[in-house]
Amino acid sequence: MAKNPQENDQNKEAGQQAAGNGKQPSLNVLTQYVKDLSFESPGAPQSLRNRSEKAPAININVNVNANPLGGSDYDVLLTLNARAESDKNVMFNVELLYGGIFRIEGFPQEHMLPLLFIECPRLLFPFARQIIADATRNGGFPPLMIDPIDFARMFQQRMAEEQAKSKVQAS
């Protein structure tokens, strides 16, 4: 049996009220951008010719920051650093600050941090990963394909560190 339009409007209204502020929850990417990109290959061209049988040691660091821009807009920055070394020689070092401006509306306040530090970087990551792969390939190396990142785990670790700091400072 089909619902009448009035029932649909009532259900939609109830869902908006459940969000707490009368708006349907939405997360929109307004723009994405490269804030900073650096690729260094200090040993080139020798490091490109003398590739050993052994794979280089690659160290990857990831960080996420978020800043309010006003209203419901936020700037989220994903920082990726990748450094490859072979026999204590740096083969390459690539650093990327990749940002996105997000409009987040209709979500309860307690959901804002997980949205900013889990969902937003999750949306940015595939694009940042491709930029890193292109930079290493254009530098003469095989493209570095960074494995998927568990931003939820990163967020949980960050929150645990913040709680530990606040307990130490309170003592």
Tab-separated table of C-alpha atoms in Angstrom:
chain	number	residue	atom	x	y	z
A	1	MET	CA	0.000	0.000	0.000
A	2	ALA	CA	1.458	3.392	-1.008
A	3	LYS	CA	1.971	6.126	1.580
A	4	ASN	CA	0.311	9.424	0.995
A	5	PRO	CA	2.507	12.508	0.454
A	6	GLN	CA	1.590	13.942	3.845
A	7	GLU	CA	3.059	10.866	5.623
A	8	ASN	CA	6.291	11.204	3.589
A	9	ASP	CA	6.617	14.861	4.643
A	10	GLN	CA	6.071	13.906	8.292
A	11	ASN	CA	8.736	11.184	8.109
A	12	LYS	CA	11.211	13.579	6.464
A	13	GLU	CA	10.510	16.200	9.123
A	14	ALA	CA	11.070	13.640	11.899
A	15	GLY	CA	14.442	12.666	10.368
A	16	GLN	CA	15.518	16.311	10.203
A	17	GLN	CA	14.495	16.898	13.805
A	18	ALA	CA	16.485	13.822	14.848
A	19	ALA	CA	19.600	15.504	13.435
A	20	GLY	CA	19.028	18.216	15.992
A	21	ASN	CA	18.910	21.385	13.943
A	22	GLY	CA	16.189	20.982	11.353
A	23	LYS	CA	18.574	20.337	8.432
A	24	GLN	CA	19.135	17.108	6.595
A	25	PRO	CA	22.734	16.019	7.430
A	26	SER	CA	25.108	16.641	4.537
A	27	LEU	CA	28.846	16.486	3.897
A	28	ASN	CA	29.943	18.212	0.680
A	29	VAL	CA	33.399	18.634	-0.823
A	30	LEU	CA	33.545	22.230	-2.084
A	31	THR	CA	37.103	22.072	-3.428
A	32	GLN	CA	40.346	20.118	-3.190
A	33	TYR	CA	43.833	21.545	-3.610
A	34	VAL	CA	47.575	20.928	-3.351
A	35	LYS	CA	48.878	23.277	-0.685
A	36	ASP	CA	52.477	22.061	-0.851
A	37	LEU	CA	54.280	19.372	-2.843
A	38	SER	CA	57.977	18.611	-2.605
A	39	PHE	CA	59.941	15.828	-4.269
A	40	GLU	CA	63.655	15.430	-3.632
A	41	SER	CA	66.038	12.860	-5.033
A	42	PRO	CA	69.392	13.926	-3.576
A	43	GLY	CA	71.334	10.987	-5.032
A	44	ALA	CA	70.092	11.346	-8.620
A	45	PRO	CA	71.184	10.297	-11.149
A	46	GLN	CA	73.306	7.643	-9.388
A	47	SER	CA	70.382	6.490	-7.225
A	48	LEU	CA	68.395	5.823	-10.402
A	49	ARG	CA	71.093	3.661	-12.003
A	50	ASN	CA	72.376	1.655	-9.052
A	51	ARG	CA	69.251	-0.114	-7.943
A	52	SER	CA	70.089	-3.076	-5.785
A	53	GLU	CA	68.178	-6.327	-5.582
A	54	LYS	CA	66.983	-5.281	-2.159
A	55	ALA	CA	63.887	-3.075	-1.925
A	56	PRO	CA	64.475	0.294	-0.251
A	57	ALA	CA	63.185	0.976	3.239
A	58	ILE	CA	60.212	3.302	2.900
A	59	ASN	CA	58.945	5.300	5.855
A	60	ILE	CA	55.503	6.915	5.483
A	61	ASN	CA	54.032	9.443	7.903
A	62	VAL	CA	50.434	10.657	7.833
A	63	ASN	CA	48.790	13.543	9.657
A	64	VAL	CA	45.378	15.216	9.535
A	65	ASN	CA	44.446	18.723	10.647
A	66	ALA	CA	41.160	20.611	10.414
A	67	ASN	CA	40.347	24.283	10.781
A	68	PRO	CA	36.985	26.056	10.727
A	69	LEU	CA	36.588	28.609	7.933
A	70	GLY	CA	33.362	30.109	9.198
A	71	GLY	CA	29.786	28.968	9.155
A	72	SER	CA	29.617	25.304	8.237
A	73	ASP	CA	32.820	25.250	6.121
A	74	TYR	CA	36.021	23.524	7.226
A	75	ASP	CA	39.512	23.223	5.760
A	76	VAL	CA	40.923	19.711	6.206
A	77	LEU	CA	44.621	19.110	5.487
A	78	LEU	CA	46.031	15.655	4.843
A	79	THR	CA	49.833	15.525	5.142
A	80	LEU	CA	51.735	12.602	3.611
A	81	ASN	CA	55.515	12.216	3.883
A	82	ALA	CA	57.321	9.304	2.244
A	83	ARG	CA	61.059	8.731	2.474
A	84	ALA	CA	62.905	5.894	0.725
A	85	GLU	CA	66.378	4.841	1.833
A	86	SER	CA	68.760	2.194	0.563
A	87	ASP	CA	72.021	1.473	2.374
A	88	LYS	CA	71.534	4.634	4.487
A	89	ASN	CA	71.318	6.772	1.332
A	90	VAL	CA	68.146	8.754	0.690
A	91	MET	CA	66.727	7.704	-2.666
A	92	PHE	CA	63.775	10.080	-2.517
A	93	ASN	CA	61.750	12.159	-0.106
A	94	VAL	CA	58.256	13.311	-1.078
A	95	GLU	CA	56.029	15.563	1.021
A	96	LEU	CA	52.451	16.484	0.197
A	97	LEU	CA	49.974	18.757	1.959
A	98	TYR	CA	46.641	18.076	0.277
A	99	GLY	CA	43.600	20.000	1.386
A	100	GLY	CA	39.889	20.020	0.953
A	101	ILE	CA	37.210	22.484	1.884
A	102	PHE	CA	34.137	20.742	3.214
A	103	ARG	CA	30.671	22.023	4.030
A	104	ILE	CA	29.210	20.028	6.920
A	105	GLU	CA	25.604	20.726	7.892
A	106	GLY	CA	22.938	19.104	9.992
A	107	PHE	CA	25.134	16.790	12.075
A	108	PRO	CA	25.067	16.774	15.885
A	109	GLN	CA	28.119	18.455	17.452
A	110	GLU	CA	29.437	15.136	18.852
A	111	HIS	CA	29.829	13.842	15.268
A	112	MET	CA	31.927	16.766	14.038
A	113	LEU	CA	35.380	15.528	15.120
A	114	PRO	CA	34.916	12.050	13.605
A	115	LEU	CA	33.635	13.648	10.391
A	116	LEU	CA	36.582	16.042	10.179
A	117	PHE	CA	39.301	13.546	11.138
A	118	ILE	CA	37.951	10.302	9.639
A	119	GLU	CA	35.474	10.909	6.812
A	120	CYS	CA	37.031	14.015	5.252
A	121	PRO	CA	40.578	12.575	4.990
A	122	ARG	CA	39.084	9.293	3.755
A	123	LEU	CA	37.572	11.258	0.858
A	124	LEU	CA	40.841	13.128	0.174
A	125	PHE	CA	43.189	10.125	0.411
A	126	PRO	CA	42.721	8.551	-3.062
A	127	PHE	CA	43.595	11.848	-4.738
A	128	ALA	CA	46.628	12.447	-2.496
A	129	ARG	CA	47.771	8.857	-3.072
A	130	GLN	CA	47.693	9.403	-6.836
A	131	ILE	CA	49.728	12.617	-6.544
A	132	ILE	CA	52.409	10.760	-4.524
A	133	ALA	CA	52.460	7.918	-7.067
A	134	ASP	CA	52.816	10.371	-9.953
A	135	ALA	CA	55.565	12.353	-8.196
A	136	THR	CA	57.687	9.253	-7.505
A	137	ARG	CA	57.136	7.934	-11.030
A	138	ASN	CA	58.017	11.324	-12.537
A	139	GLY	CA	61.137	11.313	-10.329
A	140	GLY	CA	62.362	8.173	-12.093
A	141	PHE	CA	61.259	5.600	-9.511
A	142	PRO	CA	58.456	3.046	-9.573
A	143	PRO	CA	55.201	4.736	-8.481
A	144	LEU	CA	54.732	4.580	-4.714
A	145	MET	CA	51.243	3.214	-4.114
A	146	ILE	CA	50.494	3.906	-0.454
A	147	ASP	CA	48.318	1.280	1.208
A	148	PRO	CA	44.866	2.365	2.413
A	149	ILE	CA	44.949	4.212	5.735
A	150	ASP	CA	42.677	3.462	8.683
A	151	PHE	CA	41.725	7.015	9.628
A	152	ALA	CA	39.344	5.745	12.336
A	153	ARG	CA	42.236	4.031	14.137
A	154	MET	CA	44.406	7.140	13.722
A	155	PHE	CA	41.617	9.249	15.225
A	156	GLN	CA	41.178	6.871	18.176
A	157	GLN	CA	44.934	6.949	18.874
A	158	ARG	CA	44.955	10.734	18.685
A	159	MET	CA	42.021	11.008	21.110
A	160	ALA	CA	43.734	8.581	23.518
A	161	GLU	CA	46.912	10.692	23.390
A	162	GLU	CA	44.919	13.874	24.054
A	163	GLN	CA	43.230	12.241	27.067
A	164	ALA	CA	46.588	11.056	28.419
A	165	LYS	CA	48.034	14.580	28.044
A	166	SER	CA	45.079	16.139	29.849
A	167	LYS	CA	45.423	13.628	32.737
A	168	VAL	CA	49.143	14.408	33.073
A	169	GLN	CA	48.495	18.172	33.021
A	170	ALA	CA	45.671	17.833	35.589
A	171	SER	CA	47.989	16.028	38.023
